[in-house]
Amino acid sequence: PDNMVLAIVGDFDKDEVKNLIRRKAGFTNRQFGLAPKKQVPALTKTIKDYFYKKEQRKQSIIKILFDSPDYYNDEKYPFMLMTHVFTGIGSRLFKDMREKRRLAYATGGIYVARVDIGLFLFYIATEPTKRDEAISGLLENIEKLKTELITERELEISAKLFETDGT
């Protein structure tokens, strides 16, 4: 119940509805209203590495997470664009990490916007023996974002994807 949001619309008595919810749903200590907005430090990263064995193949999935703008922040749009630039078979990350360096089975970048926090996740699936080299390569690609602009072609592809996914 503490992670639930309930929206009620229409003509109703607010106190009567609160009492009904408390009686029927067991929300005895829950506060009404929105949770306080959390302050998120800018672009801190966390590296997580998951190993699993599937069908006798060992694989390491490396995720590098960055705090990013929340849903209501207009600074979210470059992160949405980066999702398209870093995901897919023709993406710059795939070309570098899989085709050129042979360090990955799969690569990508995903922006997730929530009401109070945003998250950008870079990921790569690789062999455990290539883990350290894959992390270095992934960090190099992330660092290049500071100096290498998005190309005209990447922008065109992203624009088409924005049209099809409703963003």
Backbone as ProteinMPNN parsed JSONL, in Angstrom:
{"seq_chain_A": "PDNMVLAIVGDFDKDEVKNLIRRKAGFTNRQFGLAPKKQVPALTKTIKDYFYKKEQRKQSIIKILFDSPDYYNDEKYPFMLMTHVFTGIGSRLFKDMREKRRLAYATGGIYVARVDIGLFLFYIATEPTKRDEAISGLLENIEKLKTELITERELEISAKLFETDGT", "coords_chain_A": {"N_chain_A": [[0.796, -1.215, 0.0], [2.034, 1.25, 0.604], [3.359, 1.992, -1.69], [1.502, 2.585, -3.564], [-0.604, 4.433, -5.756], [-3.59, 6.166, -5.741], [-6.114, 7.453, -7.629], [-8.91, 9.504, -7.625], [-11.738, 10.617, -9.226], [-14.286, 13.009, -9.759], [-17.512, 13.935, -8.363], [-17.461, 13.939, -5.008], [-17.326, 13.297, -1.474], [-14.546, 14.208, 0.159], [-13.526, 13.522, 2.782], [-15.181, 11.384, 3.458], [-14.45, 9.481, 1.536], [-11.729, 9.089, 2.217], [-12.028, 7.918, 4.772], [-13.422, 5.589, 4.081], [-11.494, 4.278, 2.486], [-9.457, 3.859, 4.374], [-10.777, 2.118, 6.162], [-11.506, -0.098, 4.544], [-9.209, -0.872, 3.114], [-7.066, -0.995, 4.821], [-5.245, 1.061, 5.263], [-3.893, 2.355, 7.592], [-1.797, 3.923, 8.683], [-0.916, 5.423, 6.597], [0.04, 8.341, 4.882], [-1.74, 10.924, 3.218], [-1.513, 12.397, -0.026], [1.154, 13.616, -2.184], [4.375, 12.072, -2.249], [7.342, 13.483, -0.8], [9.501, 15.307, -2.995], [12.515, 13.958, -4.176], [15.901, 14.959, -3.994], [18.278, 14.607, -6.472], [21.599, 13.765, -7.085], [23.649, 15.065, -9.737], [24.413, 13.103, -12.534], [25.756, 10.741, -11.331], [27.418, 7.644, -11.277], [26.79, 4.135, -11.302], [28.118, 0.943, -11.311], [27.056, -2.191, -12.18], [27.308, -5.684, -12.148], [26.233, -8.646, -13.462], [26.222, -12.116, -13.29], [25.257, -15.034, -14.966], [24.156, -18.381, -15.617], [23.114, -19.934, -18.411], [21.731, -22.449, -20.184], [24.204, -23.795, -20.162], [25.953, -21.801, -20.95], [28.025, -19.287, -19.922], [27.61, -15.928, -18.951], [28.217, -12.449, -18.713], [26.537, -9.682, -17.623], [26.727, -6.346, -17.853], [25.878, -3.38, -16.324], [25.717, 0.047, -16.456], [24.777, 2.695, -14.628], [23.254, 5.899, -14.603], [22.227, 8.765, -12.826], [19.568, 10.804, -13.936], [17.55, 13.36, -15.599], [14.201, 13.887, -14.282], [10.791, 13.011, -15.229], [9.373, 15.416, -15.61], [11.218, 17.303, -16.255], [12.68, 19.365, -18.634], [15.191, 18.782, -19.567], [15.28, 16.165, -20.176], [15.045, 15.377, -22.841], [17.488, 15.115, -24.451], [18.41, 12.741, -23.308], [16.432, 10.953, -24.013], [16.894, 10.923, -26.734], [19.459, 9.813, -26.744], [18.851, 7.187, -26.067], [17.936, 6.107, -28.476], [20.19, 6.477, -30.057], [22.089, 4.796, -28.909], [21.073, 2.237, -28.912], [20.306, -0.799, -30.547], [21.029, -2.651, -33.594], [22.488, -1.154, -35.493], [23.61, 0.846, -33.984], [25.997, 3.178, -32.542], [27.286, 2.174, -30.284], [26.898, -0.608, -30.509], [28.219, -1.085, -32.938], [30.865, -0.414, -32.253], [31.451, -1.953, -29.88], [30.629, -4.589, -30.423], [30.91, -5.27, -33.235], [33.432, -4.134, -33.977], [35.297, -4.43, -31.713], [34.62, -6.927, -30.725], [33.487, -7.582, -28.209], [30.983, -7.981, -27.15], [27.725, -9.476, -26.791], [25.287, -8.278, -26.807], [24.23, -4.854, -26.718], [23.346, -1.617, -25.41], [21.383, 1.344, -24.602], [19.271, 2.884, -22.271], [16.776, 5.134, -21.4], [14.952, 5.972, -18.578], [12.257, 7.6, -17.33], [10.896, 8.861, -14.421], [8.44, 10.168, -12.115], [9.746, 11.432, -9.971], [12.434, 10.946, -10.336], [15.033, 10.262, -12.67], [16.659, 7.878, -14.84], [19.472, 6.702, -16.549], [20.583, 4.0, -18.354], [23.264, 2.15, -19.414], [24.101, -0.816, -21.086], [25.752, -3.99, -21.459], [26.257, -7.206, -22.726], [28.445, -9.805, -22.218], [31.236, -12.123, -22.43], [32.394, -13.582, -19.391], [35.207, -13.612, -19.218], [35.924, -11.427, -20.686], [35.103, -9.285, -19.3], [36.371, -7.038, -17.827], [37.654, -5.643, -19.915], [35.415, -5.064, -21.449], [33.96, -3.361, -19.741], [35.753, -1.19, -19.632], [35.728, -0.431, -22.357], [33.032, 0.268, -22.65], [32.852, 2.424, -20.846], [34.622, 4.155, -22.174], [33.134, 4.702, -24.513], [30.984, 6.038, -23.361], [32.287, 8.261, -22.331], [33.036, 9.489, -24.711], [30.749, 10.787, -25.434], [30.937, 13.364, -24.556], [32.499, 14.675, -26.4], [32.03, 13.812, -29.038], [29.692, 14.605, -31.345], [26.229, 13.848, -32.009], [25.551, 12.229, -35.001], [24.342, 13.307, -38.255], [22.971, 11.234, -39.533], [22.349, 9.535, -37.327], [20.624, 11.23, -35.978], [18.522, 11.464, -37.848], [17.589, 8.786, -37.926], [16.801, 8.516, -35.253], [14.77, 10.45, -35.149], [12.823, 9.241, -36.747], [12.281, 6.998, -35.172], [11.274, 8.245, -32.878], [8.881, 9.178, -33.901], [7.521, 6.762, -34.354], [7.371, 5.55, -31.84], [5.834, 7.185, -30.313], [6.914, 9.301, -28.838]], "CA_chain_A": [[0.0, 0.0, 0.0], [2.84, 2.467, 0.655], [3.854, 2.313, -3.022], [0.353, 2.661, -4.447], [-1.222, 5.73, -5.993], [-5.003, 6.027, -6.027], [-6.689, 8.701, -8.131], [-10.369, 9.479, -7.621], [-12.228, 11.762, -9.986], [-15.739, 13.169, -9.753], [-18.14, 14.646, -7.265], [-17.465, 13.063, -3.848], [-16.913, 13.891, -0.212], [-13.154, 13.788, 0.368], [-13.36, 12.857, 4.08], [-15.888, 10.101, 3.407], [-13.625, 8.566, 0.748], [-10.559, 8.755, 3.041], [-12.445, 6.967, 5.808], [-13.75, 4.336, 3.405], [-10.223, 3.653, 2.092], [-8.787, 3.394, 5.598], [-11.512, 0.97, 6.713], [-11.561, -1.248, 3.632], [-7.914, -1.273, 2.564], [-6.061, -1.146, 5.865], [-4.258, 2.14, 5.217], [-4.056, 3.024, 8.879], [-0.744, 4.903, 8.959], [-0.492, 6.036, 5.335], [-0.236, 9.757, 4.702], [-2.323, 11.259, 1.925], [-0.775, 13.405, -0.774], [2.339, 13.161, -2.902], [5.604, 11.906, -1.485], [8.248, 14.606, -1.049], [10.391, 15.129, -4.134], [13.886, 13.672, -3.775], [16.961, 15.64, -4.715], [19.162, 13.598, -7.05], [22.851, 14.351, -7.564], [23.775, 14.99, -11.191], [25.273, 12.152, -13.223], [26.596, 9.806, -10.592], [27.279, 6.362, -11.96], [26.911, 2.9, -10.556], [28.383, -0.186, -12.204], [26.569, -3.46, -11.654], [27.705, -6.801, -12.998], [25.442, -9.833, -13.151], [26.645, -13.338, -13.963], [24.3, -16.12, -14.897], [24.457, -19.532, -16.461], [21.917, -20.306, -19.144], [22.026, -23.478, -21.177], [25.637, -24.078, -20.09], [26.768, -20.671, -21.423], [28.18, -18.252, -18.912], [27.533, -14.598, -19.546], [28.274, -11.339, -17.78], [25.757, -8.528, -18.08], [27.234, -5.178, -17.153], [24.984, -2.231, -16.417], [26.251, 1.279, -15.89], [23.596, 3.516, -14.392], [23.468, 7.303, -14.308], [21.071, 9.567, -12.487], [19.237, 11.694, -15.045], [16.376, 14.188, -15.299], [12.915, 13.234, -14.1], [9.828, 13.129, -16.325], [8.911, 16.793, -15.789], [12.359, 18.151, -16.544], [12.907, 19.482, -20.082], [16.513, 18.249, -19.902], [15.125, 14.735, -20.467], [15.02, 15.088, -24.27], [18.738, 14.514, -24.937], [18.504, 11.359, -22.815], [15.542, 10.173, -24.875], [17.618, 10.792, -27.994], [20.562, 8.864, -26.535], [18.305, 5.825, -26.098], [17.907, 5.683, -29.872], [21.555, 6.488, -30.6], [22.904, 3.724, -28.327], [20.381, 0.955, -28.912], [20.006, -1.383, -31.851], [22.135, -3.269, -34.329], [23.301, -0.155, -36.179], [24.011, 1.928, -33.083], [27.442, 3.385, -32.392], [27.766, 1.278, -29.244], [26.906, -1.946, -31.084], [29.287, -1.146, -33.938], [32.178, -0.405, -31.611], [31.679, -3.004, -28.892], [30.399, -5.936, -30.965], [31.504, -5.489, -34.556], [34.852, -3.763, -34.028], [36.098, -4.991, -30.62], [34.168, -8.299, -30.424], [33.388, -7.668, -26.755], [29.603, -8.007, -26.667], [26.624, -10.168, -27.47], [24.239, -7.271, -26.926], [24.556, -3.563, -26.122], [22.245, -0.672, -25.504], [21.196, 2.421, -23.65], [17.845, 3.055, -22.004], [16.394, 6.221, -20.496], [13.702, 5.73, -17.869], [11.86, 8.81, -16.611], [9.858, 8.714, -13.409], [7.954, 11.454, -11.629], [10.69, 12.077, -9.067], [13.824, 10.611, -10.643], [15.292, 9.657, -13.97], [17.774, 6.944, -14.838], [19.957, 6.26, -17.85], [21.277, 2.734, -18.17], [24.02, 1.545, -20.508], [24.315, -2.221, -20.759], [26.488, -4.821, -22.393], [26.34, -8.617, -22.36], [29.736, -10.274, -22.707], [31.8, -13.284, -21.751], [33.048, -13.174, -18.149], [36.646, -13.4, -19.423], [36.102, -10.128, -21.338], [34.395, -8.333, -18.453], [37.114, -5.8, -17.555], [37.844, -4.952, -21.188], [34.095, -4.572, -21.852], [33.659, -2.197, -18.895], [36.606, -0.095, -20.121], [35.205, 0.008, -23.651], [31.749, 0.929, -22.427], [33.158, 3.73, -20.252], [35.192, 4.981, -23.247], [32.025, 5.149, -25.358], [30.221, 7.027, -22.6], [33.129, 9.468, -22.263], [33.006, 10.119, -26.04], [29.555, 11.632, -25.537], [31.32, 14.744, -24.26], [33.227, 15.288, -27.508], [31.517, 13.414, -30.347], [28.29, 14.953, -31.529], [25.359, 12.898, -32.693], [25.671, 12.466, -36.442], [23.122, 13.599, -39.0], [22.271, 9.96, -39.736], [21.786, 9.109, -36.04], [19.502, 12.114, -35.708], [17.427, 11.07, -38.751], [17.058, 7.506, -37.448], [16.125, 8.789, -33.984], [13.522, 11.165, -35.438], [11.858, 8.241, -37.225], [11.902, 6.173, -34.035], [10.415, 9.08, -32.032], [7.55, 9.196, -34.537], [6.844, 5.462, -34.24], [7.109, 5.116, -30.459], [4.923, 8.116, -29.673], [7.563, 10.306, -28.004]], "C_chain_A": [[0.837, 1.278, 0.0], [3.38, 2.876, -0.702], [2.727, 2.463, -4.034], [-0.106, 4.107, -4.58], [-2.667, 5.464, -6.374], [-5.523, 7.388, -6.462], [-8.2, 8.543, -8.197], [-10.844, 10.763, -8.278], [-13.74, 11.818, -9.878], [-16.213, 13.936, -8.541], [-18.25, 13.699, -6.074], [-17.051, 13.855, -2.625], [-15.533, 13.336, 0.143], [-12.968, 13.031, 1.691], [-14.028, 11.494, 4.1], [-15.064, 9.063, 2.646], [-12.381, 8.157, 1.528], [-10.914, 7.713, 4.101], [-12.759, 5.602, 5.212], [-12.475, 3.574, 3.03], [-9.507, 3.095, 3.317], [-9.453, 2.135, 6.152], [-11.379, -0.266, 5.843], [-10.188, -1.754, 3.208], [-6.804, -1.381, 3.603], [-4.953, -0.094, 5.808], [-4.323, 2.934, 6.515], [-3.028, 4.121, 9.124], [-0.298, 5.671, 7.719], [-0.887, 7.503, 5.302], [-0.827, 9.99, 3.324], [-1.507, 12.364, 1.282], [0.445, 12.798, -1.43], [3.525, 13.025, -1.959], [6.51, 13.098, -1.755], [9.203, 14.289, -2.189], [11.823, 14.964, -3.642], [14.852, 14.497, -4.618], [17.956, 14.588, -5.192], [20.445, 14.275, -7.51], [23.003, 14.125, -9.075], [24.806, 13.946, -11.608], [26.267, 11.399, -12.336], [26.389, 8.448, -11.235], [27.462, 5.208, -10.991], [27.149, 1.796, -11.566], [27.913, -1.45, -11.507], [26.919, -4.547, -12.651], [26.94, -8.034, -12.541], [25.978, -11.009, -13.956], [25.492, -14.321, -13.909], [24.662, -17.199, -15.893], [23.156, -19.96, -17.122], [22.324, -21.271, -20.23], [23.534, -23.725, -21.307], [26.523, -22.971, -20.669], [26.851, -19.641, -20.312], [28.219, -16.904, -19.604], [27.585, -13.557, -18.443], [27.478, -10.192, -18.39], [26.173, -7.346, -17.221], [26.284, -4.022, -17.405], [25.667, -1.046, -15.757], [25.092, 2.26, -15.832], [23.995, 4.949, -14.046], [22.158, 7.929, -13.854], [20.829, 10.511, -13.653], [17.952, 12.444, -14.722], [15.09, 13.381, -15.132], [11.976, 13.567, -15.263], [9.442, 14.579, -16.623], [10.017, 17.771, -16.15], [12.623, 18.173, -18.052], [14.288, 18.994, -20.513], [16.468, 16.76, -20.216], [15.291, 14.426, -21.954], [16.345, 14.577, -24.84], [18.91, 13.062, -24.491], [17.599, 10.441, -23.633], [16.218, 9.916, -26.215], [18.747, 9.777, -27.859], [20.079, 7.424, -26.528], [18.34, 5.297, -27.524], [19.309, 5.586, -30.474], [22.362, 5.282, -30.116], [22.251, 2.344, -28.354], [20.127, 0.478, -30.328], [21.257, -1.85, -32.565], [23.028, -2.245, -35.012], [23.828, 0.949, -35.29], [25.531, 2.022, -32.953], [28.031, 2.454, -31.332], [27.887, -0.15, -29.769], [28.058, -2.089, -32.075], [30.665, -1.227, -33.283], [32.408, -1.65, -30.759], [31.49, -4.419, -29.441], [31.146, -6.15, -32.271], [33.006, -5.224, -34.581], [35.69, -4.506, -32.974], [35.749, -6.441, -30.265], [34.076, -8.547, -28.911], [31.961, -7.901, -26.256], [28.714, -8.914, -27.486], [25.536, -9.142, -27.771], [24.69, -6.002, -26.23], [23.318, -2.673, -26.175], [22.298, 0.402, -24.448], [19.708, 2.669, -23.492], [17.649, 4.211, -21.035], [15.038, 5.89, -19.893], [13.402, 6.988, -17.06], [10.725, 8.488, -15.652], [9.469, 10.111, -12.925], [9.015, 12.169, -10.798], [12.154, 11.795, -9.363], [13.905, 10.054, -12.061], [16.518, 8.775, -13.871], [18.179, 6.677, -16.281], [20.853, 5.062, -17.608], [21.971, 2.344, -19.471], [24.226, 0.09, -20.126], [25.098, -2.914, -21.868], [26.475, -6.246, -21.849], [27.596, -9.172, -23.018], [30.138, -11.564, -21.998], [32.485, -12.814, -20.474], [34.546, -12.905, -18.307], [36.932, -12.04, -20.065], [35.502, -8.984, -20.519], [35.132, -7.004, -18.29], [37.316, -4.978, -18.821], [36.518, -4.35, -21.673], [33.693, -3.34, -21.035], [34.471, -0.999, -19.368], [36.08, 0.462, -21.436], [33.887, 0.75, -23.524], [31.963, 2.316, -21.832], [33.787, 4.683, -21.282], [34.089, 5.541, -24.137], [31.178, 6.2, -24.653], [30.991, 8.347, -22.546], [33.115, 10.226, -23.598], [31.789, 11.017, -26.233], [29.877, 13.107, -25.308], [31.929, 15.447, -25.471], [32.673, 14.952, -28.889], [30.03, 13.704, -30.451], [27.523, 13.816, -32.184], [25.405, 13.248, -34.177], [24.307, 12.771, -37.06], [22.293, 12.319, -39.192], [21.628, 9.451, -38.446], [20.549, 9.944, -35.687], [18.289, 11.765, -36.572], [16.77, 9.771, -38.28], [16.268, 7.72, -36.163], [14.796, 9.494, -34.211], [12.447, 10.194, -35.914], [11.372, 7.365, -36.069], [11.0, 6.949, -33.062], [8.996, 9.093, -32.585], [6.811, 7.884, -34.304], [6.563, 5.053, -32.795], [6.287, 6.125, -29.656], [5.583, 9.171, -28.802], [7.801, 11.588, -28.752]], "O_chain_A": [[0.402, 2.292, -0.546], [3.824, 4.014, -0.858], [2.977, 2.468, -5.239], [-0.009, 4.896, -3.64], [-2.94, 4.628, -7.235], [-5.382, 8.37, -5.733], [-8.709, 7.571, -8.755], [-10.402, 11.856, -7.926], [-14.403, 10.781, -9.904], [-15.421, 14.509, -7.793], [-19.039, 12.755, -6.11], [-16.495, 14.948, -2.733], [-15.381, 12.141, 0.396], [-12.309, 11.991, 1.708], [-13.503, 10.551, 4.692], [-14.985, 7.906, 3.057], [-12.01, 6.984, 1.506], [-10.182, 6.743, 4.298], [-12.397, 4.574, 5.784], [-12.392, 2.363, 3.235], [-9.007, 1.971, 3.286], [-8.771, 1.197, 6.563], [-11.162, -1.365, 6.353], [-10.022, -2.95, 2.966], [-5.702, -1.823, 3.277], [-3.837, -0.348, 6.262], [-4.773, 4.08, 6.515], [-3.357, 5.148, 9.717], [0.616, 6.492, 7.801], [-2.012, 7.863, 5.651], [-0.448, 9.319, 2.364], [-0.884, 13.171, 1.972], [0.737, 11.614, -1.257], [3.655, 13.775, -0.992], [6.452, 13.672, -2.842], [9.658, 13.155, -2.337], [12.291, 15.729, -2.798], [14.635, 14.7, -5.812], [18.424, 13.769, -4.4], [20.391, 15.258, -8.248], [22.54, 13.119, -9.613], [25.925, 13.916, -11.095], [27.474, 11.427, -12.577], [25.288, 8.139, -11.69], [28.189, 5.303, -10.002], [26.449, 1.721, -12.577], [28.321, -1.743, -10.383], [26.833, -4.342, -13.862], [26.996, -8.415, -11.372], [26.164, -10.904, -15.169], [24.818, -14.421, -12.884], [25.371, -16.966, -16.871], [22.198, -20.313, -16.434], [23.151, -20.959, -21.086], [24.065, -23.848, -22.411], [27.721, -23.182, -20.859], [25.822, -19.177, -19.821], [28.781, -16.754, -20.689], [27.049, -13.772, -17.356], [27.719, -9.786, -19.527], [25.988, -7.353, -16.004], [25.932, -3.723, -18.546], [26.139, -1.142, -14.624], [24.502, 2.609, -16.854], [24.944, 5.182, -13.297], [21.102, 7.658, -14.426], [21.778, 10.97, -14.29], [17.33, 12.196, -13.69], [14.912, 12.334, -15.755], [12.338, 14.318, -16.168], [9.208, 14.927, -17.78], [9.754, 18.96, -16.331], [12.771, 17.121, -18.673], [14.529, 18.812, -21.707], [17.503, 16.154, -20.493], [15.649, 13.299, -22.297], [16.319, 13.662, -25.663], [19.488, 12.25, -25.214], [17.952, 9.295, -23.911], [16.124, 8.819, -26.765], [18.966, 8.969, -28.762], [20.814, 6.526, -26.939], [18.735, 4.154, -27.751], [19.577, 4.716, -31.302], [23.23, 4.794, -30.84], [22.835, 1.379, -27.861], [19.773, 1.267, -31.205], [22.38, -1.501, -32.199], [24.237, -2.461, -35.097], [24.435, 1.899, -35.784], [26.251, 1.061, -33.222], [29.164, 1.996, -31.476], [28.879, -0.826, -29.498], [28.784, -3.083, -32.058], [31.52, -2.007, -33.703], [33.43, -2.322, -30.893], [32.134, -5.353, -28.963], [31.922, -7.096, -32.402], [33.766, -6.01, -35.147], [36.687, -5.142, -33.317], [36.519, -7.106, -29.572], [34.524, -9.576, -28.406], [31.751, -8.009, -25.048], [28.906, -9.1, -28.687], [24.943, -9.141, -28.85], [25.447, -6.057, -25.261], [22.365, -2.956, -26.901], [23.126, 0.382, -23.537], [18.967, 2.664, -24.474], [18.278, 4.261, -19.978], [14.092, 5.566, -20.611], [14.196, 7.394, -16.211], [9.713, 7.907, -16.045], [10.098, 11.105, -13.288], [9.168, 13.385, -10.91], [13.032, 12.353, -8.704], [12.956, 9.456, -12.568], [17.317, 8.9, -12.943], [17.323, 6.452, -17.137], [21.758, 5.098, -16.774], [21.324, 2.225, -20.512], [24.499, -0.212, -18.964], [25.106, -2.495, -23.026], [26.661, -6.462, -20.651], [27.791, -9.028, -24.225], [29.456, -12.026, -21.083], [33.1, -11.748, -20.47], [35.096, -12.059, -17.603], [38.06, -11.552, -19.996], [35.408, -7.853, -20.995], [34.569, -5.951, -18.585], [37.165, -3.756, -18.803], [36.501, -3.257, -22.24], [33.146, -2.384, -21.584], [33.929, 0.099, -19.493], [35.995, 1.677, -21.614], [33.656, 1.745, -24.212], [31.328, 3.279, -22.261], [33.514, 5.883, -21.261], [34.106, 6.723, -24.479], [30.707, 7.146, -25.284], [30.407, 9.421, -22.697], [33.174, 11.455, -23.616], [31.792, 11.9, -27.09], [29.176, 13.989, -25.805], [31.884, 16.673, -25.563], [32.834, 15.741, -29.821], [29.217, 13.12, -29.735], [28.102, 12.94, -32.828], [25.309, 14.415, -34.556], [23.263, 12.523, -36.457], [21.073, 12.327, -39.031], [20.489, 8.986, -38.466], [19.561, 9.426, -35.167], [17.159, 11.77, -36.085], [15.544, 9.669, -38.239], [15.182, 7.164, -36.003], [13.805, 9.182, -33.551], [11.286, 10.315, -35.524], [10.19, 7.029, -35.996], [10.072, 6.38, -32.489], [8.026, 9.026, -31.83], [5.6, 7.889, -34.08], [5.626, 4.297, -32.539], [6.07, 5.94, -28.459], [4.882, 9.883, -28.083], [8.341, 12.54, -28.189]]}, "name": "protein", "num_of_chains": 1, "seq": "PDNMVLAIVGDFDKDEVKNLIRRKAGFTNRQFGLAPKKQVPALTKTIKDYFYKKEQRKQSIIKILFDSPDYYNDEKYPFMLMTHVFTGIGSRLFKDMREKRRLAYATGGIYVARVDIGLFLFYIATEPTKRDEAISGLLENIEKLKTELITERELEISAKLFETDGT"}
